[in-house]
Amino acid sequence: MSDAAQMPGTMPNAYVAGKGNLSEADQALVARRAQALGPAYRLFYETPVHLVRGEGVWLYDTAGKAYLDTYNNVASVGHCHPHVVAAMARQAGVFASHTRYLHEGVLSYAERLLAHFPAALAHVMFTCTGSEANDLAFRIARAHTGGTGFIVTENAYHGVTYAIAGMSPSLGSGVDLGADVRVVPAPDTGPEAGARFAAGVQAAIADLQRHGIRPAALIVDTVFSSDGVYTDPAGFLAPAVAAIRAAGGLFIADEVQPGFGRTGAAMWGFQRHGLLPDMVSLGKPMGNGYPVAGLVMQPRVIEAFGSKARYFNTFGGNAVAAATAMAVLEVIETEGLMDNCAKVGAVFAEGLRGLAKTHAALGELRAAGLFLGQDIVDAEGRPDAARAGQIVNRLREAGVLISATGPKGHVLKIRPPMVFSAENVACFLDRLEGVLKQG
């Protein structure tokens, strides 16, 4: 599922007002939310969890109960990592301002970040959120190509600005798609996945052109997380990227969810496919909870935009954001977290496949490092969203936080902090097995 607000009927694992088993205090808190925040916000779980503290892979509620976090890729290096917290506080106590003053912090971070990319991706522009990064990519792609047509997958989530919400079908039928946006089926598994996906993209290109719309870009989350997590075979994206480029469009890799080493095989999801994107959007895990995001690009794509328009974001790339993001990158590097994702992710996948041998509700598993999508199916092997929702909520009661994704809402979305250990995996599997045995 996306991390954006949706109507309860289209958002897996949504709280429905008046249901659940809330205490009087939490019922009052829900009422305060509705009064102060209005009707568009959503809560997770049949009984929302009231969290007050986090540390590492654990979150704690008002009663001190610990919950194993297997969902939040925002706290990528663990909740409240001391190195990140110290860097954030230190910089906040010295200087915090925007990028219109000379300051080494943002430059040092930009250089260190770009060193993790292929040399051709040589510029980075900073924003506060992944939505803003994708909105900036939208503007740059239009300026560079002269086109207005964008292609996304059928349950994609790329953000919440006006333009990008129109490119995020997972937001539901209440949010209209952009007039020049075309959706294509998400990739499937198997050796023909690349050819099928490319055929969908080619059909979308033809439809845009038939309506006199010049293609501007194909944008995909490189693990297709909102579509149900589609990771293999590595390399299957290449034919689709070739198709959009042949039509004069760009390839935008949305790395907001899979980026910063989570797949274990590479720092960025696009690298698993042997691709060089024109632009790469970054967000969520970049600041471990601090709002920092960015757009990395090949210099040629910014020339038309940069010659006509100046870019400024009051908080994007501010000194505190740069210091915090630098600390996150340092932790990923020094603690070997990409390697940890590969090793622990393999243990996780093996454990889930082992459980599937004795629990028929566990269908196909798709995984790359610590990003896993576990299908929940019925006795006939069909998607079972009701059972997935039941599992999610029973795990919440058992002290494990997880959610669901995919257009049918039947895929368990597993993406814990990158500091997850084999012991944490064992804890998750034990509690999942307990839930499955409940029937």
Short mmCIF file of C-alpha atoms in Angstrom, two decimals:
data_model
loop_
_atom_site.label_atom_id
_atom_site.label_comp_id
_atom_site.label_asym_id
_atom_site.label_seq_id
_atom_site.Cartn_x
_atom_site.Cartn_y
_atom_site.Cartn_z
CA MET A 1 0.00 0.00 0.00
CA SER A 2 1.07 3.59 -0.28
CA ASP A 3 2.00 5.68 2.70
CA ALA A 4 -0.54 8.30 1.70
CA ALA A 5 -4.06 8.87 2.95
CA GLN A 6 -6.81 7.03 1.11
CA MET A 7 -10.48 6.30 1.62
CA PRO A 8 -10.92 3.36 4.04
CA GLY A 9 -12.36 1.19 1.27
CA THR A 10 -9.21 1.56 -0.87
CA MET A 11 -6.57 1.64 1.85
CA PRO A 12 -5.64 -1.76 3.24
CA ASN A 13 -5.42 -1.90 7.01
CA ALA A 14 -7.40 1.28 7.66
CA TYR A 15 -9.07 2.06 10.98
CA VAL A 16 -12.83 2.44 10.71
CA ALA A 17 -14.30 4.95 13.15
CA GLY A 18 -16.36 3.39 15.89
CA LYS A 19 -14.72 -0.02 15.62
CA GLY A 20 -11.74 -1.59 17.30
CA ASN A 21 -10.96 -1.95 20.96
CA LEU A 22 -9.79 1.51 21.98
CA SER A 23 -9.44 2.67 25.55
CA GLU A 24 -11.46 5.70 26.60
CA ALA A 25 -8.31 7.83 26.44
CA ASP A 26 -7.53 6.71 22.90
CA GLN A 27 -11.14 7.14 21.81
CA ALA A 28 -10.84 10.73 23.00
CA LEU A 29 -7.58 11.09 21.06
CA VAL A 30 -9.24 9.84 17.87
CA ALA A 31 -12.02 12.38 18.39
CA ARG A 32 -9.45 15.15 18.88
CA ARG A 33 -7.75 14.11 15.61
CA ALA A 34 -11.01 14.33 13.74
CA GLN A 35 -11.77 17.73 15.21
CA ALA A 36 -8.32 19.24 14.69
CA LEU A 37 -7.05 17.49 11.56
CA GLY A 38 -10.26 17.00 9.59
CA PRO A 39 -11.59 14.03 7.60
CA ALA A 40 -8.78 13.26 5.14
CA TYR A 41 -6.32 11.64 7.57
CA ARG A 42 -6.28 7.87 8.18
CA LEU A 43 -5.05 5.59 10.94
CA PHE A 44 -3.63 2.07 10.66
CA TYR A 45 -5.15 -1.05 12.25
CA GLU A 46 -8.61 -2.04 13.47
CA THR A 47 -7.43 -0.78 16.84
CA PRO A 48 -4.94 2.04 16.23
CA VAL A 49 -1.71 1.83 18.18
CA HIS A 50 -0.73 4.83 20.34
CA LEU A 51 3.06 5.08 20.11
CA VAL A 52 5.21 7.33 22.25
CA ARG A 53 8.81 6.15 21.83
CA GLY A 54 11.12 4.29 19.48
CA GLU A 55 14.55 2.69 19.73
CA GLY A 56 16.26 0.58 17.08
CA VAL A 57 13.68 -1.84 15.63
CA TRP A 58 11.25 -1.37 18.51
CA LEU A 59 8.37 1.02 19.11
CA TYR A 60 6.59 1.47 22.45
CA ASP A 61 3.04 2.43 23.34
CA THR A 62 1.68 4.39 26.30
CA ALA A 63 1.64 1.27 28.48
CA GLY A 64 5.25 0.44 27.63
CA LYS A 65 4.37 -2.49 25.36
CA ALA A 66 7.06 -3.14 22.75
CA TYR A 67 6.21 -3.60 19.07
CA LEU A 68 8.65 -5.08 16.56
CA ASP A 69 8.67 -2.65 13.63
CA THR A 70 8.74 -4.54 10.35
CA TYR A 71 7.13 -1.77 8.31
CA ASN A 72 8.83 1.61 8.64
CA ASN A 73 11.55 2.22 6.10
CA VAL A 74 11.56 5.88 7.20
CA ALA A 75 13.64 5.00 10.25
CA SER A 76 16.04 3.24 7.91
CA VAL A 77 18.97 2.98 10.33
CA GLY A 78 16.76 2.34 13.35
CA HIS A 79 14.52 4.57 15.40
CA CYS A 80 16.38 7.37 17.18
CA HIS A 81 19.83 6.22 16.13
CA PRO A 82 22.18 8.08 18.50
CA HIS A 83 24.64 9.16 15.78
CA VAL A 84 21.83 10.68 13.72
CA VAL A 85 20.15 12.33 16.69
CA ALA A 86 23.45 13.85 17.83
CA ALA A 87 24.23 15.25 14.37
CA MET A 88 20.75 16.73 14.06
CA ALA A 89 20.87 18.37 17.49
CA ARG A 90 24.45 19.62 17.07
CA GLN A 91 23.70 21.39 13.79
CA ALA A 92 20.37 22.77 15.05
CA GLY A 93 22.29 24.37 17.90
CA VAL A 94 24.75 26.10 15.58
CA PHE A 95 23.06 27.23 12.36
CA ALA A 96 19.92 26.37 10.43
CA SER A 97 19.13 28.16 7.21
CA HIS A 98 18.50 27.69 3.51
CA THR A 99 20.74 27.17 0.49
CA ARG A 100 20.97 30.80 -0.62
CA TYR A 101 23.91 31.31 1.70
CA LEU A 102 27.26 29.63 1.18
CA HIS A 103 27.62 26.70 3.54
CA GLU A 104 29.85 23.65 3.31
CA GLY A 105 27.39 21.24 4.92
CA VAL A 106 25.05 20.79 1.98
CA LEU A 107 27.98 20.59 -0.45
CA SER A 108 29.82 17.97 1.58
CA TYR A 109 26.68 15.88 1.76
CA ALA A 110 25.88 16.33 -1.93
CA GLU A 111 29.37 15.19 -2.91
CA ARG A 112 29.26 12.17 -0.61
CA LEU A 113 25.79 11.19 -1.80
CA LEU A 114 26.69 11.55 -5.48
CA ALA A 115 29.72 9.32 -4.93
CA HIS A 116 27.24 6.46 -4.45
CA PHE A 117 25.80 7.02 -7.94
CA PRO A 118 27.15 6.32 -11.42
CA ALA A 119 29.33 9.25 -12.52
CA ALA A 120 26.79 10.36 -15.14
CA LEU A 121 24.31 11.22 -12.38
CA ALA A 122 26.23 14.29 -11.32
CA HIS A 123 23.72 16.84 -9.97
CA VAL A 124 21.45 16.72 -6.93
CA MET A 125 18.67 19.13 -5.95
CA PHE A 126 17.21 19.02 -2.46
CA THR A 127 13.60 19.00 -1.30
CA CYS A 128 11.82 18.09 1.93
CA THR A 129 9.75 15.13 0.73
CA GLY A 130 9.70 12.48 -1.95
CA SER A 131 6.51 14.04 -3.27
CA GLU A 132 8.38 17.29 -3.88
CA ALA A 133 11.26 15.44 -5.48
CA ASN A 134 8.91 13.72 -7.92
CA ASP A 135 7.10 16.99 -8.59
CA LEU A 136 10.44 18.58 -9.47
CA ALA A 137 11.23 15.62 -11.74
CA PHE A 138 7.84 16.14 -13.41
CA ARG A 139 8.67 19.78 -14.16
CA ILE A 140 12.20 19.02 -15.40
CA ALA A 141 11.04 16.17 -17.64
CA ARG A 142 8.45 18.39 -19.30
CA ALA A 143 11.01 21.15 -19.88
CA HIS A 144 13.63 18.76 -21.26
CA THR A 145 11.43 16.71 -23.58
CA GLY A 146 8.72 19.20 -24.48
CA GLY A 147 6.31 16.37 -23.69
CA THR A 148 3.50 16.13 -21.16
CA GLY A 149 2.75 12.41 -21.13
CA PHE A 150 3.73 10.27 -18.14
CA ILE A 151 3.47 6.51 -17.68
CA VAL A 152 3.02 4.86 -14.27
CA THR A 153 1.98 1.43 -13.01
CA GLU A 154 -1.64 0.73 -12.18
CA ASN A 155 -1.30 0.91 -8.39
CA ALA A 156 1.69 3.25 -8.17
CA TYR A 157 2.27 5.78 -5.41
CA HIS A 158 4.64 8.66 -6.17
CA GLY A 159 3.39 11.49 -3.96
CA VAL A 160 0.71 13.96 -2.96
CA THR A 161 1.31 17.22 -4.84
CA TYR A 162 -1.42 18.03 -7.38
CA ALA A 163 0.61 16.81 -10.35
CA ILE A 164 2.05 13.75 -8.63
CA ALA A 165 -1.20 12.69 -6.96
CA GLY A 166 -2.46 12.54 -10.53
CA MET A 167 0.29 9.99 -11.17
CA SER A 168 -0.50 7.91 -8.06
CA PRO A 169 -3.38 5.53 -8.82
CA SER A 170 -3.08 3.90 -5.40
CA LEU A 171 -4.67 7.00 -3.89
CA GLY A 172 -7.96 5.59 -5.10
CA SER A 173 -10.84 6.62 -7.32
CA GLY A 174 -11.38 9.81 -5.33
CA VAL A 175 -8.18 11.26 -6.82
CA ASP A 176 -8.33 11.80 -10.57
CA LEU A 177 -5.44 10.76 -12.77
CA GLY A 178 -3.81 13.49 -14.81
CA ALA A 179 -5.23 13.88 -18.31
CA ASP A 180 -1.84 13.07 -19.84
CA VAL A 181 -1.10 10.13 -17.53
CA ARG A 182 -1.36 6.52 -18.68
CA VAL A 183 -1.28 3.48 -16.41
CA VAL A 184 0.22 0.10 -17.28
CA PRO A 185 -0.07 -3.27 -15.54
CA ALA A 186 2.56 -3.89 -12.91
CA PRO A 187 5.28 -6.39 -13.81
CA ASP A 188 4.62 -10.02 -13.07
CA THR A 189 7.09 -12.69 -12.12
CA GLY A 190 8.83 -15.15 -14.41
CA PRO A 191 11.20 -15.00 -17.36
CA GLU A 192 8.75 -13.06 -19.56
CA ALA A 193 8.19 -10.29 -16.99
CA GLY A 194 10.36 -7.80 -18.85
CA ALA A 195 8.76 -8.41 -22.23
CA ARG A 196 5.23 -8.15 -20.81
CA PHE A 197 5.98 -4.97 -18.92
CA ALA A 198 7.67 -3.40 -21.94
CA ALA A 199 4.64 -4.31 -24.09
CA GLY A 200 2.41 -2.44 -21.64
CA VAL A 201 4.67 0.60 -21.74
CA GLN A 202 4.80 0.50 -25.53
CA ALA A 203 1.00 0.37 -25.69
CA ALA A 204 0.79 3.38 -23.36
CA ILE A 205 3.26 5.29 -25.54
CA ALA A 206 1.16 4.50 -28.62
CA ASP A 207 -2.00 5.68 -26.88
CA LEU A 208 -0.36 8.96 -25.84
CA GLN A 209 0.88 9.55 -29.38
CA ARG A 210 -2.50 8.65 -30.87
CA HIS A 211 -3.99 11.47 -28.80
CA GLY A 212 -1.31 13.93 -29.85
CA ILE A 213 0.52 13.76 -26.52
CA ARG A 214 4.31 13.63 -26.57
CA PRO A 215 5.72 11.21 -23.96
CA ALA A 216 7.79 12.89 -21.24
CA ALA A 217 8.72 10.03 -18.89
CA LEU A 218 8.20 6.59 -17.45
CA ILE A 219 8.42 6.74 -13.66
CA VAL A 220 8.55 3.59 -11.53
CA ASP A 221 9.29 2.65 -7.96
CA THR A 222 12.09 0.19 -8.70
CA VAL A 223 10.65 -2.52 -6.42
CA PHE A 224 7.03 -1.71 -7.34
CA SER A 225 6.14 -1.66 -3.65
CA SER A 226 2.59 -0.34 -3.95
CA ASP A 227 1.86 -2.79 -6.76
CA GLY A 228 2.75 -5.73 -4.52
CA VAL A 229 6.59 -5.80 -4.54
CA TYR A 230 8.00 -7.08 -7.84
CA THR A 231 11.76 -7.53 -7.74
CA ASP A 232 12.80 -10.30 -10.13
CA PRO A 233 14.21 -11.28 -12.45
CA ALA A 234 16.82 -8.57 -12.06
CA GLY A 235 17.13 -6.68 -15.33
CA PHE A 236 13.49 -6.99 -16.41
CA LEU A 237 13.05 -3.19 -16.46
CA ALA A 238 15.53 -2.65 -19.31
CA PRO A 239 13.17 -3.25 -22.29
CA ALA A 240 10.57 -0.80 -20.92
CA VAL A 241 13.23 1.86 -20.39
CA ALA A 242 14.46 1.34 -23.94
CA ALA A 243 10.89 1.83 -25.19
CA ILE A 244 10.32 5.16 -23.43
CA ARG A 245 13.68 6.49 -24.58
CA ALA A 246 12.98 5.48 -28.17
CA ALA A 247 9.82 7.60 -27.91
CA GLY A 248 11.82 10.63 -26.70
CA GLY A 249 10.93 10.27 -23.04
CA LEU A 250 12.99 9.94 -19.87
CA PHE A 251 13.29 7.22 -17.26
CA ILE A 252 12.74 8.37 -13.67
CA ALA A 253 13.69 5.88 -10.96
CA ASP A 254 11.67 6.48 -7.81
CA GLU A 255 14.01 5.26 -5.07
CA VAL A 256 12.06 6.77 -2.18
CA GLN A 257 11.24 3.31 -0.83
CA PRO A 258 13.90 0.90 -2.19
CA GLY A 259 16.90 3.24 -2.08
CA PHE A 260 19.87 3.57 0.30
CA GLY A 261 20.88 -0.09 0.25
CA ARG A 262 17.62 -1.73 1.29
CA THR A 263 17.65 -4.33 -1.50
CA GLY A 264 21.02 -5.62 -0.28
CA ALA A 265 22.34 -6.08 -3.82
CA ALA A 266 23.06 -2.42 -4.52
CA MET A 267 22.64 1.04 -3.10
CA TRP A 268 19.78 1.76 -5.50
CA GLY A 269 17.04 -0.41 -6.93
CA PHE A 270 17.75 0.64 -10.50
CA GLN A 271 21.24 -0.85 -10.24
CA ARG A 272 19.73 -4.34 -9.90
CA HIS A 273 18.41 -3.82 -13.42
CA GLY A 274 21.71 -2.60 -14.91
CA LEU A 275 20.15 0.76 -15.80
CA LEU A 276 21.25 4.39 -15.83
CA PRO A 277 18.21 6.58 -15.10
CA ASP A 278 17.85 10.14 -16.30
CA MET A 279 16.64 11.17 -12.85
CA VAL A 280 16.41 9.47 -9.44
CA SER A 281 14.08 10.64 -6.68
CA LEU A 282 14.98 10.11 -3.02
CA GLY A 283 13.07 10.56 0.21
CA LYS A 284 11.79 8.69 3.28
CA PRO A 285 14.91 6.85 4.56
CA MET A 286 17.26 9.70 3.64
CA GLY A 287 16.90 11.48 6.98
CA ASN A 288 15.80 8.64 9.30
CA GLY A 289 12.69 10.61 10.20
CA TYR A 290 13.93 14.14 9.52
CA PRO A 291 12.20 15.61 6.42
CA VAL A 292 14.88 15.58 3.73
CA ALA A 293 14.64 14.37 0.13
CA GLY A 294 16.22 15.03 -3.21
CA LEU A 295 16.44 14.53 -6.95
CA VAL A 296 19.62 13.23 -8.58
CA MET A 297 19.99 13.70 -12.32
CA GLN A 298 22.15 13.68 -15.40
CA PRO A 299 23.25 17.29 -16.03
CA ARG A 300 21.83 17.43 -19.55
CA VAL A 301 18.24 17.01 -18.32
CA ILE A 302 18.33 20.14 -16.15
CA GLU A 303 19.71 22.46 -18.84
CA ALA A 304 16.38 23.59 -20.33
CA PHE A 305 14.69 23.95 -16.95
CA GLY A 306 17.67 25.67 -15.30
CA SER A 307 18.09 28.19 -18.13
CA LYS A 308 14.55 29.49 -17.71
CA ALA A 309 13.60 28.97 -14.09
CA ARG A 310 15.37 29.28 -10.78
CA TYR A 311 14.77 26.65 -8.11
CA PHE A 312 14.44 27.37 -4.42
CA ASN A 313 13.05 25.42 -1.48
CA THR A 314 13.11 27.18 1.88
CA PHE A 315 13.81 24.03 3.86
CA GLY A 316 15.16 21.71 1.15
CA GLY A 317 18.86 21.17 1.78
CA ASN A 318 18.96 23.36 4.89
CA ALA A 319 21.96 22.94 7.17
CA VAL A 320 20.18 20.68 9.68
CA ALA A 321 18.78 18.50 6.92
CA ALA A 322 22.23 18.13 5.35
CA ALA A 323 23.86 17.24 8.66
CA THR A 324 21.16 14.70 9.46
CA ALA A 325 21.28 13.08 6.03
CA MET A 326 25.08 12.94 6.23
CA ALA A 327 24.84 11.12 9.56
CA VAL A 328 22.39 8.59 8.06
CA LEU A 329 24.75 7.93 5.16
CA GLU A 330 27.64 7.52 7.59
CA VAL A 331 25.70 4.92 9.57
CA ILE A 332 24.77 3.00 6.41
CA GLU A 333 28.43 2.97 5.37
CA THR A 334 30.15 2.31 8.70
CA GLU A 335 27.68 -0.25 10.04
CA GLY A 336 27.57 -2.19 6.79
CA LEU A 337 23.80 -1.96 6.55
CA MET A 338 23.51 -2.81 2.86
CA ASP A 339 25.34 -6.07 3.53
CA ASN A 340 23.10 -6.61 6.55
CA CYS A 341 20.05 -6.22 4.32
CA ALA A 342 21.39 -8.90 1.99
CA LYS A 343 22.23 -11.36 4.76
CA VAL A 344 19.22 -10.84 7.02
CA GLY A 345 16.90 -10.50 4.05
CA ALA A 346 17.98 -13.95 2.85
CA VAL A 347 17.27 -15.39 6.31
CA PHE A 348 13.87 -13.68 6.29
CA ALA A 349 12.95 -15.04 2.86
CA GLU A 350 14.09 -18.55 3.76
CA GLY A 351 12.03 -18.43 6.96
CA LEU A 352 8.87 -17.31 5.18
CA ARG A 353 9.26 -20.00 2.52
CA GLY A 354 9.72 -22.53 5.30
CA LEU A 355 6.48 -21.44 6.95
CA ALA A 356 4.70 -21.66 3.61
CA LYS A 357 5.35 -25.40 3.53
CA THR A 358 2.94 -25.90 6.43
CA HIS A 359 0.65 -22.87 6.03
CA ALA A 360 -1.20 -22.73 2.71
CA ALA A 361 -2.24 -19.10 3.31
CA LEU A 362 1.31 -18.06 2.44
CA GLY A 363 1.49 -17.84 -1.34
CA GLU A 364 4.24 -16.44 -3.55
CA LEU A 365 7.03 -14.48 -1.89
CA ARG A 366 8.89 -11.75 -3.76
CA ALA A 367 11.93 -10.24 -2.11
CA ALA A 368 15.10 -8.21 -2.50
CA GLY A 369 17.09 -7.79 0.68
CA LEU A 370 14.94 -6.33 3.43
CA PHE A 371 12.06 -5.53 1.10
CA LEU A 372 9.64 -8.45 0.95
CA GLY A 373 6.14 -8.94 -0.42
CA GLN A 374 4.32 -12.03 0.87
CA ASP A 375 1.09 -13.02 -0.89
CA ILE A 376 -1.80 -14.18 1.28
CA VAL A 377 -4.09 -16.58 -0.57
CA ASP A 378 -7.21 -18.67 0.01
CA ALA A 379 -7.61 -22.43 -0.33
CA GLU A 380 -7.77 -22.10 -4.13
CA GLY A 381 -4.65 -19.95 -4.26
CA ARG A 382 -6.56 -16.74 -4.99
CA PRO A 383 -5.66 -13.37 -3.41
CA ASP A 384 -7.23 -13.13 0.05
CA ALA A 385 -7.32 -9.52 1.23
CA ALA A 386 -9.60 -10.33 4.17
CA ARG A 387 -7.14 -12.88 5.53
CA ALA A 388 -4.23 -10.49 4.94
CA GLY A 389 -6.05 -7.82 6.94
CA GLN A 390 -6.76 -10.32 9.68
CA ILE A 391 -3.10 -11.33 9.83
CA VAL A 392 -1.96 -7.70 9.95
CA ASN A 393 -4.27 -6.91 12.85
CA ARG A 394 -3.52 -10.08 14.79
CA LEU A 395 0.19 -9.38 14.43
CA ARG A 396 -0.42 -5.90 15.82
CA GLU A 397 -2.03 -7.53 18.86
CA ALA A 398 0.98 -9.85 19.09
CA GLY A 399 3.36 -6.89 19.13
CA VAL A 400 4.45 -6.81 15.49
CA LEU A 401 3.74 -3.88 13.17
CA ILE A 402 3.22 -4.61 9.49
CA SER A 403 0.79 -3.61 6.76
CA ALA A 404 -0.57 -4.71 3.39
CA THR A 405 -0.13 -3.55 -0.18
CA GLY A 406 -1.10 -4.27 -3.77
CA PRO A 407 -4.23 -3.43 -5.77
CA LYS A 408 -6.06 -6.35 -4.12
CA GLY A 409 -4.68 -5.63 -0.64
CA HIS A 410 -3.48 -9.21 -0.15
CA VAL A 411 0.29 -8.70 0.03
CA LEU A 412 2.09 -8.36 3.35
CA LYS A 413 4.54 -5.50 2.94
CA ILE A 414 7.70 -6.17 4.93
CA ARG A 415 10.41 -3.49 5.06
CA PRO A 416 11.88 -3.19 8.57
CA PRO A 417 14.68 -0.86 9.61
CA MET A 418 17.95 -1.90 7.99
CA VAL A 419 19.44 -2.79 11.40
CA PHE A 420 17.06 -5.78 11.62
CA SER A 421 18.82 -8.91 12.87
CA ALA A 422 18.38 -12.65 12.43
CA GLU A 423 17.02 -12.70 15.98
CA ASN A 424 14.41 -10.11 14.99
CA VAL A 425 13.47 -12.29 12.02
CA ALA A 426 13.02 -15.28 14.33
CA CYS A 427 10.75 -13.19 16.55
CA PHE A 428 8.65 -12.13 13.56
CA LEU A 429 8.36 -15.67 12.19
CA ASP A 430 7.40 -17.06 15.60
CA ARG A 431 4.61 -14.52 16.02
CA LEU A 432 3.44 -14.89 12.44
CA GLU A 433 3.23 -18.67 12.88
CA GLY A 434 1.20 -18.14 16.04
CA VAL A 435 -1.23 -15.94 14.11
CA LEU A 436 -1.47 -18.42 11.22
CA LYS A 437 -2.27 -21.25 13.63
CA GLN A 438 -5.29 -19.27 14.84
CA GLY A 439 -6.86 -19.91 11.43
#
